[in-house]
Amino acid sequence: MDSVQVETTAPLTVEIAQIASPSTAISPNSRIPKDSIRTSLKASTADSVLASVYSLGTGGILLSNLLVELGASPVVFGMLSSIPMLVNLIQPLGAYLSERSTSRFQYSLRTHGIGRLLWLVLVIGIVGVSLGAINTQQLVILTLLIVLFSNLLGGLGTASWLSWVAMIVPRRLRGRYFGIRNSAANLTNLVCVPIAGLAVSHWYGGTLQGYGVVLLVSIVFGIVGLGCQYFQVDMNPQSQNTYDGKLPQTSEIQPEVAKDESEVLQAIHPPQDQLTNSIWKNSNFLIFLLYFSFWNLAVNLSSPFFNLYMLDTLDLDVSYVTIYNSLQAGATLLMLILWGKLADKIGNRPILICVGVLVAVTPLLWVGIGANRLDIWLWLPLLHILAGGTWAAIDLCSNNIQLAIAPIKNQSIYFAIAAAVAGASGALGTTIGSFLLQFAQFGGLLGLFALSSLFRLVALVPLMFLQEPGRG
């Protein structure tokens, strides 16, 4: 990341020859050379930029617009938003499988690589609709199936990837690094989303064909992004679980050849009840789970339906909505580095509480928004700018505090449990929201926005009792 001396989550050392090939995964009981850390972080940043291009084609406003064009119902929109969260329930299985592997890089290729290639099936489906081989309703079902299976594969690999990055990024520079990394991704969105929106909206063959072209380009970028992970220092998950948390006294640690083999095996594959007990005794982690799960439920009561409100209720053209999303990405870009530096200075918890209150009341600001010129050209852009600046802090600090709370040993399992709990609660929130929309007496979308705002405020309460490691 930079030339200063850094402190990693676990002390790491490895020969340059070992780093040159990801096929040789290193042990975390040594120190990574600074040059290798810099190369890894640059590769991870490049991966995030290319993954942003992949994401804009396989999700977000463009995928939502595809479903609107195909005549999908609000329940389909609810399913579209709940599937990526619900499949997080598979993350503990993914963490278990990844801990049995010997290379984070190879495991990432097997999960995320196949998941990204699956979207080629949707490109073929779009061609099929254009040729009259399948109808639009069949394409809606195909889209949901691809979203399901690609996210299942992604869910199997997410915890492993997060544990990999947590071992590479120096602890005291996490805020700044993730701020820069996320800023690069948001700069990509700022530039690419409006271009993609205009391409889809003005494609000579129609919006459906335009989306197919954008999707194909996104898939190519996503595969190239995975290739960037080749240049990251690889990790051996089984060696990571033998780490005892003690700093080495020298630059290199010789293997403890006298250690009993049974103790080594127990460290690599701890008994299930021992791991379960360690989780239940970690009160800080349990408090974080309570906050994270209820926050995701409250947020997802309304968040999947903002795009539906603009595209369907207000009947805005997709090019307008992509411009709003670009403004949001621009605000995120400007604020991420600031939030990262502030998080390193004062901690993540105070930011989560203060900014969380602002995020909680944001849905109330949508009440009264209409399709008049003032709202379209002033209030909607301002709302998206506000969302970009505030969510930059929430996403960054939630990630940082999770990295700080999870112990080194079996780290990916902690990440997987948090993702599974949050995913299930988020999917529940989306499901509740989509069904509440069916009842007109509830107040429709605006009533749902107000309920979400109330739940978000309540979700912040557990943060009052959370202790952030390394902070007084």
Coordinates of C-alpha atoms in Angstrom, one line a residue:
M1 CA 0.0 0.0 0.0
D2 CA 2.8 2.4 0.9
S3 CA 6.4 2.4 2.0
V4 CA 5.8 2.7 5.8
Q5 CA 6.2 -0.2 8.1
V6 CA 3.0 -2.1 8.3
E7 CA 1.3 -4.4 10.8
T8 CA -0.7 -7.2 9.3
T9 CA -3.6 -9.1 10.9
A10 CA -1.1 -12.0 11.1
P11 CA 2.6 -11.7 10.8
L12 CA 3.6 -13.1 7.4
T13 CA 6.9 -14.0 5.7
V14 CA 7.7 -15.7 2.4
E15 CA 10.4 -16.0 -0.2
I16 CA 9.9 -14.0 -3.4
A17 CA 10.0 -17.2 -5.4
Q18 CA 7.1 -18.5 -3.5
I19 CA 5.0 -15.5 -4.2
A20 CA 5.7 -15.6 -8.0
S21 CA 3.3 -18.4 -8.5
P22 CA -0.2 -18.6 -6.8
S23 CA 0.1 -22.4 -7.1
T24 CA 2.3 -22.2 -4.0
A25 CA 0.1 -20.9 -1.2
I26 CA 2.0 -19.5 1.7
S27 CA 1.8 -20.0 5.5
P28 CA 0.6 -17.0 7.5
N29 CA 3.2 -17.6 10.2
S30 CA 5.7 -15.3 8.6
R31 CA 6.1 -11.8 7.2
I32 CA 5.2 -10.7 3.6
P33 CA 7.7 -8.4 2.0
K34 CA 6.4 -4.9 1.5
D35 CA 6.9 -5.0 -2.3
S36 CA 4.7 -8.1 -2.4
I37 CA 2.0 -6.4 -0.3
R38 CA 2.0 -3.4 -2.6
T39 CA 1.7 -5.7 -5.7
S40 CA -1.2 -7.6 -4.0
L41 CA -3.1 -4.5 -3.1
K42 CA -2.7 -3.0 -6.6
A43 CA -4.0 -6.3 -8.1
S44 CA -6.9 -6.3 -5.7
T45 CA -7.8 -2.7 -6.7
A46 CA -7.6 -3.6 -10.4
D47 CA -9.9 -6.6 -9.6
S48 CA -12.4 -4.3 -7.9
V49 CA -12.5 -2.0 -10.9
L50 CA -13.1 -4.8 -13.4
A51 CA -15.6 -6.4 -11.1
S52 CA -17.5 -3.1 -11.0
V53 CA -18.0 -3.3 -14.8
Y54 CA -19.1 -6.9 -14.4
S55 CA -21.6 -5.9 -11.7
L56 CA -23.2 -3.1 -13.6
G57 CA -24.2 -5.6 -16.3
T58 CA -25.3 -8.4 -14.0
G59 CA -27.2 -6.4 -11.4
G60 CA -28.4 -3.0 -10.4
I61 CA -30.4 -0.7 -12.5
L62 CA -29.7 -2.4 -15.9
L63 CA -31.0 -5.8 -14.7
S64 CA -34.0 -4.1 -13.1
N65 CA -34.8 -2.3 -16.3
L66 CA -34.6 -5.6 -18.2
L67 CA -37.3 -7.0 -15.9
V68 CA -39.4 -3.9 -16.3
E69 CA -39.2 -4.2 -20.0
L70 CA -40.2 -7.9 -19.7
G71 CA -43.3 -7.0 -17.6
A72 CA -42.1 -8.6 -14.4
S73 CA -44.3 -8.2 -11.2
P74 CA -43.2 -6.6 -7.9
V75 CA -42.8 -10.1 -6.5
V76 CA -40.2 -10.8 -9.1
F77 CA -38.3 -7.7 -8.1
G78 CA -38.5 -8.8 -4.5
M79 CA -37.1 -12.2 -5.5
L80 CA -34.3 -10.5 -7.6
S81 CA -33.2 -8.6 -4.5
S82 CA -33.7 -11.4 -2.0
I83 CA -31.8 -14.2 -3.9
P84 CA -28.3 -12.6 -3.5
M85 CA -29.0 -12.2 0.2
L86 CA -30.7 -15.6 0.8
V87 CA -27.9 -17.5 -0.8
N88 CA -25.6 -16.2 1.8
L89 CA -26.9 -19.0 3.9
I90 CA -24.5 -21.2 1.9
Q91 CA -21.5 -19.2 3.0
P92 CA -20.8 -21.4 6.1
L93 CA -20.5 -24.4 3.7
G94 CA -18.3 -22.4 1.4
A95 CA -16.1 -21.4 4.4
Y96 CA -15.9 -25.1 5.4
L97 CA -14.9 -26.2 1.9
S98 CA -12.4 -23.3 1.5
E99 CA -10.7 -24.2 4.8
R100 CA -10.0 -27.7 3.4
S101 CA -8.4 -26.2 0.3
T102 CA -4.7 -25.3 0.0
S103 CA -5.0 -22.2 -2.1
R104 CA -7.3 -19.2 -1.9
F105 CA -6.7 -18.3 -5.5
Q106 CA -7.6 -21.7 -6.9
Y107 CA -10.7 -21.8 -4.8
S108 CA -11.8 -18.4 -6.0
L109 CA -11.4 -19.5 -9.6
R110 CA -13.6 -22.5 -9.0
T111 CA -16.4 -20.5 -7.4
H112 CA -16.5 -17.0 -8.8
G113 CA -15.1 -18.0 -12.2
I114 CA -17.9 -20.5 -12.9
G115 CA -20.5 -18.1 -11.4
R116 CA -19.5 -15.3 -13.8
L117 CA -19.5 -17.6 -16.8
L118 CA -23.0 -18.7 -16.1
W119 CA -24.3 -15.3 -17.3
L120 CA -23.4 -16.3 -20.8
V121 CA -26.6 -18.4 -20.7
L122 CA -28.6 -15.2 -20.3
V123 CA -26.9 -13.7 -23.4
I124 CA -28.0 -16.8 -25.3
G125 CA -31.5 -16.4 -23.8
I126 CA -31.7 -12.8 -25.1
V127 CA -30.7 -14.0 -28.5
G128 CA -33.4 -16.7 -28.2
V129 CA -36.1 -14.0 -27.5
S130 CA -34.9 -12.0 -30.5
L131 CA -35.2 -15.0 -32.7
G132 CA -38.6 -16.0 -31.3
A133 CA -37.3 -19.3 -29.8
I134 CA -38.5 -18.4 -26.2
N135 CA -41.0 -15.8 -24.9
T136 CA -40.4 -13.0 -22.4
Q137 CA -41.9 -14.8 -19.4
Q138 CA -39.5 -17.7 -20.0
L139 CA -36.7 -15.2 -20.1
V140 CA -37.8 -13.8 -16.7
I141 CA -37.6 -17.3 -15.2
L142 CA -34.2 -17.9 -16.9
T143 CA -32.9 -14.6 -15.5
L144 CA -34.0 -15.5 -11.9
L145 CA -32.4 -19.0 -12.2
I146 CA -29.1 -17.5 -13.4
V147 CA -29.2 -14.9 -10.6
L148 CA -29.8 -17.8 -8.2
F149 CA -27.0 -20.2 -9.3
S150 CA -24.4 -17.5 -10.0
N151 CA -25.0 -16.1 -6.5
L152 CA -24.8 -19.6 -5.0
L153 CA -21.4 -20.0 -6.4
G154 CA -20.4 -16.5 -5.3
G155 CA -21.7 -17.3 -1.8
L156 CA -19.4 -20.4 -1.7
G157 CA -16.4 -18.2 -2.4
T158 CA -17.1 -14.9 -0.6
A159 CA -15.9 -15.8 2.9
S160 CA -12.7 -17.3 1.6
W161 CA -12.0 -14.1 -0.5
L162 CA -12.7 -11.8 2.5
S163 CA -10.4 -13.9 4.7
W164 CA -7.7 -13.8 2.0
V165 CA -7.9 -10.0 1.7
A166 CA -7.9 -9.6 5.5
M167 CA -4.6 -11.4 5.7
I168 CA -3.0 -9.3 3.1
V169 CA -4.2 -5.8 4.0
P170 CA -2.3 -4.2 7.0
R171 CA -4.6 -3.7 9.9
R172 CA -3.8 -0.1 10.6
L173 CA -4.1 0.9 6.9
R174 CA -7.4 -0.9 6.3
G175 CA -9.6 2.2 6.3
R176 CA -7.4 4.1 3.9
Y177 CA -6.9 1.1 1.6
F178 CA -10.5 0.0 1.4
G179 CA -11.5 3.7 0.9
I180 CA -9.1 4.0 -2.1
R181 CA -10.2 0.6 -3.4
N182 CA -13.9 1.3 -3.2
S183 CA -13.3 4.8 -4.6
A184 CA -11.7 3.2 -7.7
A185 CA -14.7 0.9 -8.1
N186 CA -17.1 3.8 -7.7
L187 CA -15.2 6.0 -10.2
T188 CA -15.7 3.1 -12.6
N189 CA -19.4 3.1 -11.9
L190 CA -19.5 6.9 -12.3
V191 CA -18.1 6.6 -15.8
C192 CA -19.5 3.3 -17.0
V193 CA -23.1 3.3 -15.7
P194 CA -24.4 6.3 -17.7
I195 CA -22.5 5.0 -20.8
A196 CA -24.1 1.6 -20.4
G197 CA -27.5 3.2 -19.8
L198 CA -27.3 5.3 -22.9
A199 CA -26.2 2.2 -24.9
V200 CA -29.1 0.2 -23.7
S201 CA -31.6 3.0 -24.2
H202 CA -30.5 3.9 -27.7
W203 CA -29.4 0.6 -29.2
Y204 CA -30.6 0.3 -32.7
G205 CA -32.0 -3.2 -32.2
G206 CA -34.0 -2.2 -29.1
T207 CA -33.3 -2.1 -25.3
L208 CA -33.3 -5.9 -25.0
Q209 CA -30.5 -6.4 -27.5
G210 CA -28.7 -3.4 -26.1
Y211 CA -28.7 -5.0 -22.7
G212 CA -27.4 -8.3 -24.2
V213 CA -24.4 -6.5 -25.7
V214 CA -23.6 -4.7 -22.4
L215 CA -24.0 -8.0 -20.5
L216 CA -21.5 -9.7 -22.8
V217 CA -18.9 -7.0 -22.3
S218 CA -19.5 -7.1 -18.6
I219 CA -18.8 -10.8 -18.4
V220 CA -15.5 -10.4 -20.3
F221 CA -14.4 -7.7 -17.8
G222 CA -15.4 -9.9 -14.9
I223 CA -13.3 -12.8 -16.1
V224 CA -10.3 -10.5 -16.7
G225 CA -10.8 -9.2 -13.1
L226 CA -10.4 -12.7 -11.7
G227 CA -7.1 -13.0 -13.6
C228 CA -5.8 -10.0 -11.5
Q229 CA -6.1 -12.2 -8.4
Y230 CA -3.2 -14.2 -9.8
F231 CA -0.9 -11.4 -8.7
Q232 CA -2.1 -11.4 -5.1
V233 CA 0.0 -13.2 -2.5
D234 CA -1.8 -16.6 -2.2
M235 CA -2.7 -18.1 1.2
N236 CA -3.0 -21.6 2.4
P237 CA -6.2 -21.7 4.5
Q238 CA -5.0 -24.8 6.4
S239 CA -1.8 -23.1 7.5
Q240 CA -3.8 -20.0 8.5
N241 CA -5.7 -22.0 11.0
T242 CA -2.5 -23.0 12.8
Y243 CA -1.7 -19.3 13.5
D244 CA -1.5 -18.8 17.3
G245 CA -1.7 -15.0 17.3
K246 CA 1.8 -14.4 18.5
L247 CA 4.2 -12.0 16.7
P248 CA 7.5 -13.6 15.7
Q249 CA 10.7 -12.3 17.1
T250 CA 12.6 -12.7 13.9
S251 CA 11.9 -12.0 10.3
E252 CA 11.4 -15.7 9.6
I253 CA 9.9 -18.5 11.7
Q254 CA 11.2 -22.0 11.4
P255 CA 8.7 -24.8 11.5
E256 CA 8.2 -26.3 15.0
V257 CA 9.3 -29.8 14.0
A258 CA 8.9 -31.0 17.6
K259 CA 5.2 -30.3 17.7
D260 CA 3.0 -33.4 18.0
E261 CA 1.3 -34.3 14.8
S262 CA -2.1 -34.7 16.5
E263 CA -1.9 -31.1 17.8
V264 CA -1.2 -29.8 14.3
L265 CA -4.2 -31.7 12.9
Q266 CA -6.4 -30.4 15.8
A267 CA -5.3 -26.8 15.0
I268 CA -6.1 -27.3 11.3
H269 CA -9.4 -29.1 11.9
P270 CA -10.6 -28.1 15.3
P271 CA -13.5 -30.1 16.8
Q272 CA -16.9 -28.7 15.8
D273 CA -18.0 -28.2 19.4
Q274 CA -14.8 -26.3 20.2
L275 CA -15.4 -23.9 17.3
T276 CA -19.1 -23.5 18.3
N277 CA -18.2 -22.7 21.9
S278 CA -15.6 -20.1 20.8
I279 CA -18.2 -18.4 18.7
W280 CA -20.9 -18.4 21.5
K281 CA -18.3 -17.0 23.9
N282 CA -17.4 -14.2 21.6
S283 CA -20.0 -11.7 22.9
N284 CA -18.6 -8.9 20.7
F285 CA -19.2 -11.0 17.6
L286 CA -22.7 -11.9 18.7
I287 CA -23.6 -8.2 19.3
F288 CA -22.3 -7.4 15.8
L289 CA -24.5 -10.2 14.4
L290 CA -27.5 -8.8 16.1
Y291 CA -26.8 -5.3 14.6
F292 CA -25.9 -6.7 11.2
S293 CA -28.9 -8.9 10.8
F294 CA -31.5 -6.4 12.0
W295 CA -29.9 -3.6 10.0
N296 CA -30.1 -5.7 6.8
L297 CA -33.7 -6.6 7.5
A298 CA -34.6 -2.9 8.0
V299 CA -32.7 -1.7 5.0
N300 CA -34.1 -4.3 2.6
L301 CA -37.7 -3.5 3.5
S302 CA -37.4 -0.7 1.1
S303 CA -34.1 -0.5 -0.8
P304 CA -35.0 -3.0 -3.6
F305 CA -38.0 -0.9 -4.5
F306 CA -36.4 2.6 -5.0
N307 CA -35.5 1.7 -8.6
L308 CA -39.0 0.1 -9.1
Y309 CA -40.5 3.4 -7.8
M310 CA -38.6 5.5 -10.4
L311 CA -39.0 3.1 -13.3
D312 CA -42.6 2.0 -12.8
T313 CA -44.4 4.5 -10.6
L314 CA -42.7 7.7 -11.9
D315 CA -42.2 6.1 -15.3
L316 CA -38.7 7.6 -15.8
D317 CA -36.5 6.6 -18.7
V318 CA -33.7 4.3 -17.7
S319 CA -31.1 6.9 -18.9
Y320 CA -32.4 9.3 -16.1
V321 CA -32.0 6.6 -13.5
T322 CA -28.5 5.6 -14.6
I323 CA -27.5 9.3 -14.3
Y324 CA -28.9 9.3 -10.7
N325 CA -26.9 6.2 -10.0
S326 CA -23.8 7.8 -11.4
L327 CA -24.3 10.8 -9.1
Q328 CA -24.5 8.4 -6.2
A329 CA -21.3 6.7 -7.3
G330 CA -19.6 10.1 -7.6
A331 CA -20.6 11.0 -4.1
T332 CA -19.4 7.7 -2.8
L333 CA -16.1 8.2 -4.6
L334 CA -15.6 11.6 -3.0
M335 CA -16.5 10.5 0.5
L336 CA -14.8 7.1 0.7
I337 CA -11.3 8.3 1.2
L338 CA -12.5 10.8 3.8
W339 CA -14.4 8.1 5.6
G340 CA -11.4 5.7 5.4
K341 CA -9.0 8.2 7.0
L342 CA -11.6 9.2 9.7
A343 CA -12.2 5.5 10.5
D344 CA -8.5 4.9 11.0
K345 CA -8.4 7.9 13.3
I346 CA -11.6 7.7 15.5
G347 CA -12.7 4.1 14.8
N348 CA -15.6 2.6 12.8
R349 CA -18.3 2.3 15.5
P350 CA -18.8 6.1 16.0
I351 CA -19.2 6.6 12.3
L352 CA -21.7 3.7 12.0
I353 CA -23.8 5.2 14.7
C354 CA -23.8 8.9 13.5
V355 CA -24.1 8.2 9.8
G356 CA -26.5 5.4 10.5
V357 CA -29.1 7.8 11.9
L358 CA -28.9 9.8 8.7
V359 CA -29.3 6.7 6.6
A360 CA -32.2 5.7 8.7
V361 CA -34.2 8.9 8.0
T362 CA -33.4 8.9 4.3
P363 CA -36.4 6.8 3.2
L364 CA -38.7 9.5 4.7
L365 CA -37.3 12.0 2.2
W366 CA -38.8 10.0 -0.6
V367 CA -42.3 10.7 0.6
G368 CA -43.8 13.3 -1.7
I369 CA -41.4 12.7 -4.6
G370 CA -43.3 12.9 -7.9
A371 CA -42.7 13.1 -11.6
N372 CA -42.6 16.9 -11.8
R373 CA -39.5 18.8 -13.2
L374 CA -38.4 20.0 -9.7
D375 CA -38.2 16.5 -8.3
I376 CA -36.7 15.0 -11.4
W377 CA -33.9 17.6 -11.8
L378 CA -33.3 18.6 -8.2
W379 CA -34.6 16.4 -5.4
L380 CA -33.9 13.0 -6.9
P381 CA -30.3 13.9 -7.8
L382 CA -29.8 15.3 -4.2
L383 CA -31.3 12.1 -2.7
H384 CA -28.9 10.0 -4.6
I385 CA -25.9 12.2 -3.7
L386 CA -26.9 11.9 0.0
A387 CA -27.2 8.1 -0.3
G388 CA -23.8 7.9 -2.0
G389 CA -22.0 9.8 0.7
T390 CA -23.7 8.1 3.6
W391 CA -23.6 4.5 2.4
A392 CA -19.9 4.9 1.6
A393 CA -19.4 5.2 5.4
I394 CA -21.8 2.4 6.3
D395 CA -20.3 -0.2 3.9
L396 CA -16.7 0.7 4.6
C397 CA -17.0 0.8 8.4
S398 CA -19.2 -2.4 8.6
N399 CA -16.5 -4.2 6.6
N400 CA -13.7 -2.9 8.7
I401 CA -15.3 -3.6 12.0
Q402 CA -16.1 -7.2 10.9
L403 CA -12.5 -7.7 10.0
A404 CA -11.4 -6.4 13.4
I405 CA -13.8 -8.6 15.4
A406 CA -13.2 -11.9 13.7
P407 CA -10.2 -13.9 15.1
I408 CA -7.5 -15.1 12.7
K409 CA -8.1 -18.8 13.3
N410 CA -11.2 -20.1 11.3
Q411 CA -11.6 -16.5 10.2
S412 CA -13.6 -17.3 7.0
I413 CA -16.1 -19.2 9.1
Y414 CA -16.9 -16.1 11.2
F415 CA -17.3 -14.1 8.0
A416 CA -19.6 -16.8 6.6
I417 CA -21.8 -16.8 9.7
A418 CA -22.2 -13.1 9.6
A419 CA -23.0 -13.1 5.9
A420 CA -25.5 -16.0 6.3
V421 CA -27.3 -14.3 9.2
A422 CA -27.4 -10.9 7.4
G423 CA -28.4 -12.5 4.1
A424 CA -31.3 -14.4 5.7
S425 CA -32.6 -11.3 7.5
G426 CA -32.1 -9.2 4.4
A427 CA -34.0 -11.7 2.3
L428 CA -36.7 -11.7 4.9
G429 CA -36.9 -7.9 4.8
T430 CA -37.3 -8.0 1.0
T431 CA -39.9 -10.7 1.1
I432 CA -41.9 -8.8 3.8
G433 CA -41.6 -5.6 1.7
S434 CA -42.8 -7.2 -1.5
F435 CA -45.9 -8.7 0.2
L436 CA -46.7 -5.5 2.0
L437 CA -46.8 -3.8 -1.3
Q438 CA -49.8 -6.0 -2.3
F439 CA -52.0 -4.3 0.4
A440 CA -53.1 -0.8 -0.8
Q441 CA -54.3 0.1 2.7
F442 CA -50.8 -0.1 4.0
G443 CA -49.8 3.0 1.9
G444 CA -47.9 1.3 -0.9
L445 CA -44.3 2.2 -1.5
L446 CA -44.3 5.4 0.5
G447 CA -45.7 3.6 3.5
L448 CA -43.1 0.9 3.2
F449 CA -40.4 3.6 3.1
A450 CA -41.6 5.1 6.4
L451 CA -41.7 1.6 8.1
S452 CA -38.1 0.9 6.9
S453 CA -36.9 4.2 8.4
L454 CA -38.3 3.3 11.8
F455 CA -36.7 -0.2 11.7
R456 CA -33.4 1.3 10.7
L457 CA -33.3 3.5 13.8
V458 CA -34.0 0.5 16.1
A459 CA -31.3 -1.5 14.4
L460 CA -28.6 1.0 15.5
V461 CA -29.2 0.2 19.2
P462 CA -26.8 -2.8 19.5
L463 CA -24.0 -0.6 18.3
M464 CA -24.1 1.1 21.6
F465 CA -22.9 -2.1 23.3
L466 CA -20.3 -3.1 20.7
Q467 CA -16.6 -2.8 21.6
E468 CA -14.3 -2.2 18.6
P469 CA -11.0 -4.0 19.1
G470 CA -8.0 -1.6 19.3
R471 CA -10.2 1.3 20.4
G472 CA -10.6 2.6 24.0

